[in-house]
PDB file of C-alpha atoms in Angstrom:
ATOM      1  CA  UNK A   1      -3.792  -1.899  23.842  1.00 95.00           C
ATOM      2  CA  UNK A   2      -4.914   1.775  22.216  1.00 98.00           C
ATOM      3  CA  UNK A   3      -6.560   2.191  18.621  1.00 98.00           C
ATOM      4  CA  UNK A   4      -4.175   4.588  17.009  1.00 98.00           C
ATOM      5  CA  UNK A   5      -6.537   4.656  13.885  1.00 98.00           C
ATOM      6  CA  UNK A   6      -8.974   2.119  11.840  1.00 98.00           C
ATOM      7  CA  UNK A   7     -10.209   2.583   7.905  1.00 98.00           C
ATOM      8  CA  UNK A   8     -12.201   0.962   6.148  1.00 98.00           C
ATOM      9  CA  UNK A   9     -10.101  -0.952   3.737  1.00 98.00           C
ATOM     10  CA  UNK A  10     -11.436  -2.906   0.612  1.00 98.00           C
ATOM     11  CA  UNK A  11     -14.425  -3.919   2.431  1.00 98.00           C
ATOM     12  CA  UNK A  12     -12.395  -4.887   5.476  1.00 98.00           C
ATOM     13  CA  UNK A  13     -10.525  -2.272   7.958  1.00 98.00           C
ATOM     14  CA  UNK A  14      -6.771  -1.625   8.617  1.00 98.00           C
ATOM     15  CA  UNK A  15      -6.132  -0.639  11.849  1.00 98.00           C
ATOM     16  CA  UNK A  16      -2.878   0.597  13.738  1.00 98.00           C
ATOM     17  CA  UNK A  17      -2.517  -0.304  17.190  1.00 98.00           C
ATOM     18  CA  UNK A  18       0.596   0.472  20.214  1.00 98.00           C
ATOM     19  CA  UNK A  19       0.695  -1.576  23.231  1.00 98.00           C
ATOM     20  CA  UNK A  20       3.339  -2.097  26.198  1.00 98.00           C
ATOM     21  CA  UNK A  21       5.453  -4.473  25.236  1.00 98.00           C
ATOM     22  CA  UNK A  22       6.979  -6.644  27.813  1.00 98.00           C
ATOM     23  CA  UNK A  23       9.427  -8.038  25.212  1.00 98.00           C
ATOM     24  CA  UNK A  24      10.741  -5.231  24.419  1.00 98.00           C
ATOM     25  CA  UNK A  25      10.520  -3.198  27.655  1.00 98.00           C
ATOM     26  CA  UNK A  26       8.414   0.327  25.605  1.00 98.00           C
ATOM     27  CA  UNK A  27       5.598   0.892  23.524  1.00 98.00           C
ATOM     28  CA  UNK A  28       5.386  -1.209  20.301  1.00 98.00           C
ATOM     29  CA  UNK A  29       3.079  -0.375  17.526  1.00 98.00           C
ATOM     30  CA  UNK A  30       1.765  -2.621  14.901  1.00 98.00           C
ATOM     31  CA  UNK A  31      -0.556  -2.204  12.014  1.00 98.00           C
ATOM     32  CA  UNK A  32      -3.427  -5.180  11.205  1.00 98.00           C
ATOM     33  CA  UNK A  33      -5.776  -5.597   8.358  1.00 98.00           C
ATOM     34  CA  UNK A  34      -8.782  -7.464   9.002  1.00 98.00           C
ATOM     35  CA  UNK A  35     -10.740  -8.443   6.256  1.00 98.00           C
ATOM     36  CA  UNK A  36     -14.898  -8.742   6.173  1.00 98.00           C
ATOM     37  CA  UNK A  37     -14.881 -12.117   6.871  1.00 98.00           C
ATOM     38  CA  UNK A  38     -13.289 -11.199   9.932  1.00 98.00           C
ATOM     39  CA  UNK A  39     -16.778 -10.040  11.064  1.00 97.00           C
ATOM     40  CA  UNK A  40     -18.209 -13.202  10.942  1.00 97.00           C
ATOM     41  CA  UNK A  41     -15.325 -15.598  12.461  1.00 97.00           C
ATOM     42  CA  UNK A  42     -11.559 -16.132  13.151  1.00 98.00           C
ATOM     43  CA  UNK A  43      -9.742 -16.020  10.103  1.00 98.00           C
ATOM     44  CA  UNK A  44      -6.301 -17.064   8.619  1.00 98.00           C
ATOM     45  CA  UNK A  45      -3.238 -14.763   9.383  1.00 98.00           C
ATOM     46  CA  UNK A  46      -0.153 -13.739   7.379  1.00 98.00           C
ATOM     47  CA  UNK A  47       2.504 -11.859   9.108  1.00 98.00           C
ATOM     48  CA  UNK A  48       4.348  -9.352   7.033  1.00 98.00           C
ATOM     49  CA  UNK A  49       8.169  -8.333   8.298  1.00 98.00           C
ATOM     50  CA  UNK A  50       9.941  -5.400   7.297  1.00 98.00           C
ATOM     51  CA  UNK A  51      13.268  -4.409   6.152  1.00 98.00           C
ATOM     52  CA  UNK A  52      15.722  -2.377   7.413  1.00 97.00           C
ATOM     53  CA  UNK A  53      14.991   1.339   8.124  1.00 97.00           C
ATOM     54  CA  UNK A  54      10.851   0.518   8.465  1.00 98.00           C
ATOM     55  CA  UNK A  55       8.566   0.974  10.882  1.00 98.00           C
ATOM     56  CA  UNK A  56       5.049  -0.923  11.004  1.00 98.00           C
ATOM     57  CA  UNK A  57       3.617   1.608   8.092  1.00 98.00           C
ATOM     58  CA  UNK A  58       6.027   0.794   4.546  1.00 97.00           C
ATOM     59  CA  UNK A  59       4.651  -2.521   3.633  1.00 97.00           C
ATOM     60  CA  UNK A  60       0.961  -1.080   5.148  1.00 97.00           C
ATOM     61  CA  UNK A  61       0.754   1.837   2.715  1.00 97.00           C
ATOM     62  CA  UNK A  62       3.467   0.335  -0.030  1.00 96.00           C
ATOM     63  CA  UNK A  63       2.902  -3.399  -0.446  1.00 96.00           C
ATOM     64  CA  UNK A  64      -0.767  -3.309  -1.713  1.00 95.00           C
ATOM     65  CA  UNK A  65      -1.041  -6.446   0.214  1.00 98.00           C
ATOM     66  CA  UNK A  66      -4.720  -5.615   1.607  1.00 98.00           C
ATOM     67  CA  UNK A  67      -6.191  -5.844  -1.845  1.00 98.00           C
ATOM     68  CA  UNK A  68      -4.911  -9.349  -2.446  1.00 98.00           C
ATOM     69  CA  UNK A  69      -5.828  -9.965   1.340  1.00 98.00           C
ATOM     70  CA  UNK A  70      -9.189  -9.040   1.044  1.00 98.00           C
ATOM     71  CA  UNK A  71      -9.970 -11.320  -2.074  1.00 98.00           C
ATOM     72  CA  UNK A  72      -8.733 -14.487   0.311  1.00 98.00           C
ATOM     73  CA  UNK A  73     -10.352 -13.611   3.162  1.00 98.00           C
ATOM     74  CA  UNK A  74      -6.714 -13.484   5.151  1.00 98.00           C
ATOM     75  CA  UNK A  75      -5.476 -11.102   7.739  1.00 98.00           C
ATOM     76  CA  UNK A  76      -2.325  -9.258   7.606  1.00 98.00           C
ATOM     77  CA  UNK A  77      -0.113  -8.093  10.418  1.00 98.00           C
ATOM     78  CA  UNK A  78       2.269  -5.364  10.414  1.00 98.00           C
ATOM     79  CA  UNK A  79       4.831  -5.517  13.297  1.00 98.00           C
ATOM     80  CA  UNK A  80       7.147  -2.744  13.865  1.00 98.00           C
ATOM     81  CA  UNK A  81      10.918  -3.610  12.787  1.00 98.00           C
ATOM     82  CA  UNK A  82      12.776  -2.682  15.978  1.00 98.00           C
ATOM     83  CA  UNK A  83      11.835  -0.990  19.548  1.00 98.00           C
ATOM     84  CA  UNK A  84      10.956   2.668  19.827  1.00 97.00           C
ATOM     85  CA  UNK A  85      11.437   5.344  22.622  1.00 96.00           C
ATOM     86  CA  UNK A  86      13.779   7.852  23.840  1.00 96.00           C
ATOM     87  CA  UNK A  87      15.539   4.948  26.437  1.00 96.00           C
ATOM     88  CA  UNK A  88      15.920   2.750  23.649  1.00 97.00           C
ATOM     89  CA  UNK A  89      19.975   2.457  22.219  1.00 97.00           C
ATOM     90  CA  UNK A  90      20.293   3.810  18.800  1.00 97.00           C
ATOM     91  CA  UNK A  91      23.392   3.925  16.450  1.00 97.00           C
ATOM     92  CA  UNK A  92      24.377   6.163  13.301  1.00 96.00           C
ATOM     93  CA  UNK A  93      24.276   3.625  10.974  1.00 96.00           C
ATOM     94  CA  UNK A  94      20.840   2.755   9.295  1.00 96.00           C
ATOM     95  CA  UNK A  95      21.457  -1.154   9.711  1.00 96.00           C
ATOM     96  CA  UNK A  96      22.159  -0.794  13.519  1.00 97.00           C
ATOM     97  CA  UNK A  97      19.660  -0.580  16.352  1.00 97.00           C
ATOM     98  CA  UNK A  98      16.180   1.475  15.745  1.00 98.00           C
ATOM     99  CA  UNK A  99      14.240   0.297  12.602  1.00 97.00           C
ATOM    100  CA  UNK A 100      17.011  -2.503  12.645  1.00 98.00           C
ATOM    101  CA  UNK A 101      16.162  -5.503  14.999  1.00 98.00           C
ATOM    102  CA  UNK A 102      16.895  -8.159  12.668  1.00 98.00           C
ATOM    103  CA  UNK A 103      14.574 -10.335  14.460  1.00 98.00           C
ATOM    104  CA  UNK A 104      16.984 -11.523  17.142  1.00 98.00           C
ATOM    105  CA  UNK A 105      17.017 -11.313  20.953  1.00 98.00           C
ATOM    106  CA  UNK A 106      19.717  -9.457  21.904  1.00 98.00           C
ATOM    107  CA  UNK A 107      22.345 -10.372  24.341  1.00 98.00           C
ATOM    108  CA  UNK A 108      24.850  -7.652  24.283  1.00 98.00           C
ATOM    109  CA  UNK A 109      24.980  -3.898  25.887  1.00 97.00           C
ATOM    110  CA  UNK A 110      23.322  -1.600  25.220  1.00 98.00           C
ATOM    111  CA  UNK A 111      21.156  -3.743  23.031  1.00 98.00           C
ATOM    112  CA  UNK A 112      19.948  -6.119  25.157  1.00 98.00           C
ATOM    113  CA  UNK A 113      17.510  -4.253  27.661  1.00 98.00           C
ATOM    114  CA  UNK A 114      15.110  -3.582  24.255  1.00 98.00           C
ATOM    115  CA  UNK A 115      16.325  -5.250  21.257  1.00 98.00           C
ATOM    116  CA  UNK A 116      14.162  -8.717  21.738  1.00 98.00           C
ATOM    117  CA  UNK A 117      11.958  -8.834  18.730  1.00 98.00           C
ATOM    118  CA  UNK A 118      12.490 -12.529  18.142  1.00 98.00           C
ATOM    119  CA  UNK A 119      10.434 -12.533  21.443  1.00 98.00           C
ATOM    120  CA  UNK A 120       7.845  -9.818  20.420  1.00 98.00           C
ATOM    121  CA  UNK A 121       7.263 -11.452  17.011  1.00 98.00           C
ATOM    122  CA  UNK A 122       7.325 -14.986  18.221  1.00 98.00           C
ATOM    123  CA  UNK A 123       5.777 -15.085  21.504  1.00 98.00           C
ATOM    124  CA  UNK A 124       4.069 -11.980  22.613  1.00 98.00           C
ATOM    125  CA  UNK A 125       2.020 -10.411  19.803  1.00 98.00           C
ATOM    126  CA  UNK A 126       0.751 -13.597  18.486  1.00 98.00           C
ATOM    127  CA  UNK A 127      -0.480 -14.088  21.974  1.00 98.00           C
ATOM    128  CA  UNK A 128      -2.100 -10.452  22.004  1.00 98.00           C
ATOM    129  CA  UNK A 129      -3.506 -10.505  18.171  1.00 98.00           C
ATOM    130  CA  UNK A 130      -4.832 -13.743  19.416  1.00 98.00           C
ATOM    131  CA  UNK A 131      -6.618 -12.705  22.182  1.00 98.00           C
ATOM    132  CA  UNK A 132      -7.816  -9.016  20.852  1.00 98.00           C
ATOM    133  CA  UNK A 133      -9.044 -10.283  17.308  1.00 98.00           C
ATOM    134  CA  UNK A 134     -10.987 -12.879  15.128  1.00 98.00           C
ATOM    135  CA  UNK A 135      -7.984 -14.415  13.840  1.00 98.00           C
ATOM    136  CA  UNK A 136      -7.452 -18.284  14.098  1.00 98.00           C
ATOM    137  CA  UNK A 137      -4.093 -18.844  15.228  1.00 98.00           C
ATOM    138  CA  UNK A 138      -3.689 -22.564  13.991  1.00 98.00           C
ATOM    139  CA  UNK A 139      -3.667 -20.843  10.368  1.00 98.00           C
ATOM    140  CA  UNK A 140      -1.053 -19.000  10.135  1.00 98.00           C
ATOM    141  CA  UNK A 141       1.836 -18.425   7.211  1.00 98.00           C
ATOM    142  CA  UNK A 142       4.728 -15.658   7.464  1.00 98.00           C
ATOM    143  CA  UNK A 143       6.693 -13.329   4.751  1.00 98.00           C
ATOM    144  CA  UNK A 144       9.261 -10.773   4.850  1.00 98.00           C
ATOM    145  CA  UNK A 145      11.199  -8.484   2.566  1.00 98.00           C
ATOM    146  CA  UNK A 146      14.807  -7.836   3.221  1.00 98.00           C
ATOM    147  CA  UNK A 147      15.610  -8.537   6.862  1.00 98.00           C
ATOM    148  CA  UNK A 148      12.125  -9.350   7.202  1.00 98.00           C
ATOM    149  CA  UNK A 149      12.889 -11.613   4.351  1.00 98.00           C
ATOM    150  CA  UNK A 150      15.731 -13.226   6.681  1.00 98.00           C
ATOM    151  CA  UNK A 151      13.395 -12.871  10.003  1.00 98.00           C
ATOM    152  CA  UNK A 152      10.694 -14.681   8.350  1.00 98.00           C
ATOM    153  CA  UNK A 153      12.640 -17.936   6.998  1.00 98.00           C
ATOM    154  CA  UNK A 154      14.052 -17.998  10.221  1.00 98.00           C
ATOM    155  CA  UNK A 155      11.251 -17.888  12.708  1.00 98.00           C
ATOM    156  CA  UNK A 156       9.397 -19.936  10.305  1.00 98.00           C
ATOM    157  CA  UNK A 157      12.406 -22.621  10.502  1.00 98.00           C
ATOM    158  CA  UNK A 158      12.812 -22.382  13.994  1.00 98.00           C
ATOM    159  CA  UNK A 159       8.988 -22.773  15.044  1.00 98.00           C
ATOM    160  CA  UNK A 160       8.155 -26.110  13.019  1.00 97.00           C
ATOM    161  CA  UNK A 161       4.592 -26.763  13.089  1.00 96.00           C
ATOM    162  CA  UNK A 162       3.921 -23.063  13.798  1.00 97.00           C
ATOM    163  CA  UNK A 163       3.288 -21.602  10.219  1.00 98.00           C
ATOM    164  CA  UNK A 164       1.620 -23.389   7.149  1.00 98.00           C
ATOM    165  CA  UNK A 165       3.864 -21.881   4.667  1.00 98.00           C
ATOM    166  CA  UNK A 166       6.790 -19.092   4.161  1.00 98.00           C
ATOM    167  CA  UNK A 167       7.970 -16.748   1.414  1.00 98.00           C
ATOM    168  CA  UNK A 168      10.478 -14.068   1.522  1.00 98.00           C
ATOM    169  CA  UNK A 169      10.718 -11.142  -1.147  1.00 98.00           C
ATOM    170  CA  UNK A 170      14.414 -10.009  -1.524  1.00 98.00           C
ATOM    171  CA  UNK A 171      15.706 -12.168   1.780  1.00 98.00           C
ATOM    172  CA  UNK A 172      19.178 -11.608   3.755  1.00 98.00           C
ATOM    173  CA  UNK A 173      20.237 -15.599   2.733  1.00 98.00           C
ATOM    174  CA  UNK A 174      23.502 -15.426   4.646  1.00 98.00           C
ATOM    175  CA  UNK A 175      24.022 -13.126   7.274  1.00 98.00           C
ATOM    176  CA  UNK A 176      26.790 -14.838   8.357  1.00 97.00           C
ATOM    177  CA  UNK A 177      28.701 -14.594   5.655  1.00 96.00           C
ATOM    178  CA  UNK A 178      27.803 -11.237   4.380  1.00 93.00           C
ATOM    179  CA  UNK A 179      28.559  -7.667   5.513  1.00 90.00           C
ATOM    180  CA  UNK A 180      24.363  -7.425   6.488  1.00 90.00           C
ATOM    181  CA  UNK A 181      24.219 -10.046   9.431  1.00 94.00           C
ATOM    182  CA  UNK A 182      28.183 -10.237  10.660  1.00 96.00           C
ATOM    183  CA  UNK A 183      27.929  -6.553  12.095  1.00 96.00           C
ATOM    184  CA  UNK A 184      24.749  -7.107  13.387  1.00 97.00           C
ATOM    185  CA  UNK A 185      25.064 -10.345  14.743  1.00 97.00           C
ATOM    186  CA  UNK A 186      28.023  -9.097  16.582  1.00 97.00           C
ATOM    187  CA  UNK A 187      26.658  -6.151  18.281  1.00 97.00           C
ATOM    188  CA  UNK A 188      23.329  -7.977  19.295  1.00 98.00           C
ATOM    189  CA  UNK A 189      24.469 -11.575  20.224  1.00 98.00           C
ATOM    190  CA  UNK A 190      28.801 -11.481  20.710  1.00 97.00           C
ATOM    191  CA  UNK A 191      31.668 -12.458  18.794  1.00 92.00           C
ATOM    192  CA  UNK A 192      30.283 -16.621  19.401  1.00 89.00           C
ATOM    193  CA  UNK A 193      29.289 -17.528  15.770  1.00 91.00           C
ATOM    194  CA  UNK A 194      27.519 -20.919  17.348  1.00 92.00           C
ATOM    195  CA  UNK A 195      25.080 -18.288  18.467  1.00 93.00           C
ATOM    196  CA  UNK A 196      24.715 -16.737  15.203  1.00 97.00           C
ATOM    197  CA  UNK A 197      23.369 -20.351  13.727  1.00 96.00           C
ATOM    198  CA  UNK A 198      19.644 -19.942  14.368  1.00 96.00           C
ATOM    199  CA  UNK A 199      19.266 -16.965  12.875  1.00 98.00           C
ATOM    200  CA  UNK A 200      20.910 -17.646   9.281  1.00 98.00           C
ATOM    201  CA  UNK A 201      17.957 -18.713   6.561  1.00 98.00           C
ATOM    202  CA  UNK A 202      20.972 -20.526   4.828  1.00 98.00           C
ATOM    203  CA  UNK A 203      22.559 -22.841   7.162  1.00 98.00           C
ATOM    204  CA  UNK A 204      18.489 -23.214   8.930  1.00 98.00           C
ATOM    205  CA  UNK A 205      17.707 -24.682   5.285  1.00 98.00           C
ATOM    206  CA  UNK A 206      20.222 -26.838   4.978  1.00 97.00           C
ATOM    207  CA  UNK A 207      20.166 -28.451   8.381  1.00 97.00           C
ATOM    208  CA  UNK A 208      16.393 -28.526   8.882  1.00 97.00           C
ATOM    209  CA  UNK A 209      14.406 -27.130   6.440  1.00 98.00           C
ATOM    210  CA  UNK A 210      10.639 -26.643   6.060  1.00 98.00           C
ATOM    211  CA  UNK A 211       8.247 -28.624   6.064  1.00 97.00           C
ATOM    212  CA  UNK A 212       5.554 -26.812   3.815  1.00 97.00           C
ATOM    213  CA  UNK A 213       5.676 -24.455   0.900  1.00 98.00           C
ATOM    214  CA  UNK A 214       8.923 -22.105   0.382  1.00 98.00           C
ATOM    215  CA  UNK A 215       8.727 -19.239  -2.091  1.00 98.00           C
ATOM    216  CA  UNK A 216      11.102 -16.745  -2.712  1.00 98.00           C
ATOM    217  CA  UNK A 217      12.067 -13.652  -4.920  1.00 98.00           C
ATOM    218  CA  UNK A 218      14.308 -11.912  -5.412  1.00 98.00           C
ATOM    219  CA  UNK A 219      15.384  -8.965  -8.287  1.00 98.00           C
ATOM    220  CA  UNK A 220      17.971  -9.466 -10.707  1.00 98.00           C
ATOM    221  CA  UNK A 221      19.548  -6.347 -10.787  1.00 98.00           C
ATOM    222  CA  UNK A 222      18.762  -5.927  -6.894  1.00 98.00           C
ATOM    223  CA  UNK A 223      21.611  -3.142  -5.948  1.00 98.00           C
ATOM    224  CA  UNK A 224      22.546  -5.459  -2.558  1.00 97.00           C
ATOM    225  CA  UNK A 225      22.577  -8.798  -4.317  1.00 98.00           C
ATOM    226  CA  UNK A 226      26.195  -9.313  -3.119  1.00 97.00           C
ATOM    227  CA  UNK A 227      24.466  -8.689   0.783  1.00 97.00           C
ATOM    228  CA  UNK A 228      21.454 -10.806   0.238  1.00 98.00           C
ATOM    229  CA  UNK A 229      23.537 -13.986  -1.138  1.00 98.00           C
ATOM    230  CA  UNK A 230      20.696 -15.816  -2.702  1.00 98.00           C
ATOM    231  CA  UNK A 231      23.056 -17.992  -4.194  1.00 98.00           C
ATOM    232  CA  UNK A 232      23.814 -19.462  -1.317  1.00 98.00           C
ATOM    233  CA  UNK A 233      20.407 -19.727  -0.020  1.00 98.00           C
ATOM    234  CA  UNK A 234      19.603 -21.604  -3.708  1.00 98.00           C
ATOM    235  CA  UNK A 235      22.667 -24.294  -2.682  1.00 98.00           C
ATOM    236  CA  UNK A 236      21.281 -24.791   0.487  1.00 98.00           C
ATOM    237  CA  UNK A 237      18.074 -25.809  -1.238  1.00 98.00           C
ATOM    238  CA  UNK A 238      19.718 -27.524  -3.561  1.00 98.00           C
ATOM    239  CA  UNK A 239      21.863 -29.650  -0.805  1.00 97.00           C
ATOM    240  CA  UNK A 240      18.108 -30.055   1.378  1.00 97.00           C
ATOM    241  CA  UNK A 241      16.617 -31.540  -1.566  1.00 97.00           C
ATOM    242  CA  UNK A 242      14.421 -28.829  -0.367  1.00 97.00           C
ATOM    243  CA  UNK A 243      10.880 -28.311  -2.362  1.00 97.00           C
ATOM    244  CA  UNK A 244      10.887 -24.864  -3.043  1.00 98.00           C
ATOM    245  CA  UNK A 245      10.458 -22.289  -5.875  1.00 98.00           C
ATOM    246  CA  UNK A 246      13.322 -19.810  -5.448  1.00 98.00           C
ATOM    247  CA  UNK A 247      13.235 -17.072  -8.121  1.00 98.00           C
ATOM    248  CA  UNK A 248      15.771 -14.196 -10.050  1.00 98.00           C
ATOM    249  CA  UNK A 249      13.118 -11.888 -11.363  1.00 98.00           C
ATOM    250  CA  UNK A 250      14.681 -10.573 -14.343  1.00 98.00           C
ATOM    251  CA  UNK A 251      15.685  -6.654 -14.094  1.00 98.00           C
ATOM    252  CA  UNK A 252      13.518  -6.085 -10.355  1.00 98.00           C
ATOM    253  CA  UNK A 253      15.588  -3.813  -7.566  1.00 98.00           C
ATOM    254  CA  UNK A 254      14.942  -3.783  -3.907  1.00 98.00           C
ATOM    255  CA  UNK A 255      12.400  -1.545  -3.926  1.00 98.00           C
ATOM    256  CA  UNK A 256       8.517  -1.615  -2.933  1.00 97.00           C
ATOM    257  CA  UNK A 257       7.745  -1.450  -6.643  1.00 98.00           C
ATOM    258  CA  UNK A 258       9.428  -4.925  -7.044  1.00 98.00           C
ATOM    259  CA  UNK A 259       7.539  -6.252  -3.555  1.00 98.00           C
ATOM    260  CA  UNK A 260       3.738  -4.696  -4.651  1.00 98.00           C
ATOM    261  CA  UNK A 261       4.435  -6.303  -8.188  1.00 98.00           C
ATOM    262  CA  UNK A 262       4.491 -10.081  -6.731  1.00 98.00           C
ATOM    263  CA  UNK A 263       2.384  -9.399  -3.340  1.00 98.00           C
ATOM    264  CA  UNK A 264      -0.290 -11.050  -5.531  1.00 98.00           C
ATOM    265  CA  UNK A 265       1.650 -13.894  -5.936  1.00 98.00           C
ATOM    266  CA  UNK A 266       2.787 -14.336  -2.456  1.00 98.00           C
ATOM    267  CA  UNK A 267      -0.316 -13.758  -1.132  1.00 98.00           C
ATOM    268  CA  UNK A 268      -2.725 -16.431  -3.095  1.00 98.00           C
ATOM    269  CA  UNK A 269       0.270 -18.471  -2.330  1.00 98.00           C
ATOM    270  CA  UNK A 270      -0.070 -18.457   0.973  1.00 98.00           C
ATOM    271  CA  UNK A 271      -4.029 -18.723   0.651  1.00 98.00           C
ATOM    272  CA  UNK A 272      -3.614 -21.929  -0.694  1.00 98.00           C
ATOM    273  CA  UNK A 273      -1.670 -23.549   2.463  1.00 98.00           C
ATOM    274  CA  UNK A 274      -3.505 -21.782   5.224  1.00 98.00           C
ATOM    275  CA  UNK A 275      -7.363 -23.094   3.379  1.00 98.00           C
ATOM    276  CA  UNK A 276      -5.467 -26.605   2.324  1.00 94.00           C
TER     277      UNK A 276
END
């Protein structure tokens, strides 16, 4: 692992990181905000997944989630949305291959050789943040905004026992019913909807569920409300019997300004099931 940079960052320090990913066969990069209690002792983490087109750095510089961070004593990972490198398969499209893993392992050519962030995110930088940094790794909680929004729900879902709560700002509900997941799943895992299953926040909710705190948000007049599906994701809940809060935030978009407005929110939410 190789220090790209470290600042001091409301009395804790935010550093950026690349390592050699197995996982994903090239060099990864991830940002990590430790704050001061980190100097004294493992402490909680919160992982942070981006949206389509991001890298590691948007929710890092846009999110103002270090602030909030700091004031709970909680770490906060950044993970890079998709693999990087000139051997890795790209397509045109902004919601196809770089800055557009959607959290999956992929299956399919040309994908497959790179495209394994469910692996990177679930397995092997957990086990290198772990082993690098004062974090305690039986305290953990996850959030996401967009497709992180969806990879978030889903990992959480899919690990029971692994995270002590979730939240999603603006999530992909229903990728498999909605123009943002049925491309994508395609390309990265086949035609085989069975194998689409696991990685769809809606029909994980309303098979299994989680067991812990649920928040999400999501903006009223968000422009791809139709892709996102929340109301699908609310029936779901609804059918689950699922505690959650699930929230329209009257006249909020996609944008950062709408995640940095309730990253307060999210954040002491989280505090409160990771110091339960």
């Amino acid at each position: 692992m190789d220090t790209v940079s470290e600042n001091r960052c409301f009395g804790g320090t935010q550093g950026v990181y690349t390592h050699a990913s197995s996982a994903c066969n090239c060099d990864m990069t991830f940002g990590l905000f430790l704050p001061e209690e980190a100097d004294d002792g493992p402490v909680p983490l919160l992982w942070y997944l981006s949206g389509l087109t991001c890298t590691h750095e948007n929710a890092m510089t846009k999110a103002g989630a270090q602030a909030w961070a700091a004031d709970q004593g909680i770490a906060l990972i950044f993970p890079d949305t998709s693999p990087r490198g000139d051997d890795v398969a790209d397509d045109d499209a902004y919601d196809l291959g770089k800055g557009a893993g959607f959290y999956v392992n992929a299956t399919q050519d040309p994908w497959a050789p790179h495209f394994r962030m469910w692996d990177y995110v679930v397995e092997e930088l957990p086990a290198l943040v772990g082993r690098e940094f004062a974090l305690d790794m039986e305290r953990q909680a996850i959030t996401g905004h967009s497709m992180g929004g969806h990879g978030a729900l889903t990992i959480a879902m899919n690990n029971p026992g692994r995270f002590k709560s979730v939240s999603a700002f603006s999530p992909i509900c229903n990728p498999m019913g909605s123009d943002w997941g049925r491309k994508q799943l395609t390309a990265y895992l086949g035609g085989t909807e069975t194998a689409w299953a696991r990685h769809d926040a809606s029909h994980l909710m309303r098979e299994v569920g989680f067991d812990g705190p649920v928040l999400m948000d999501t903006g009223s007049t968000d422009q791809f409300i139709d892709l996102l599906r929340p109301e699908v994701m609310a029936d779901a809940i609804a059918t689950r019997r699922q505690p959650a809060t699930f929230r329209l935030q009257k006249g909020y978009d996609h944008s950062y300004f709408f995640v940095s407005t309730f990253m307060e929110e999210h954040v002491a939410f989280h505090a409160e099931a990771l110091f339960a």
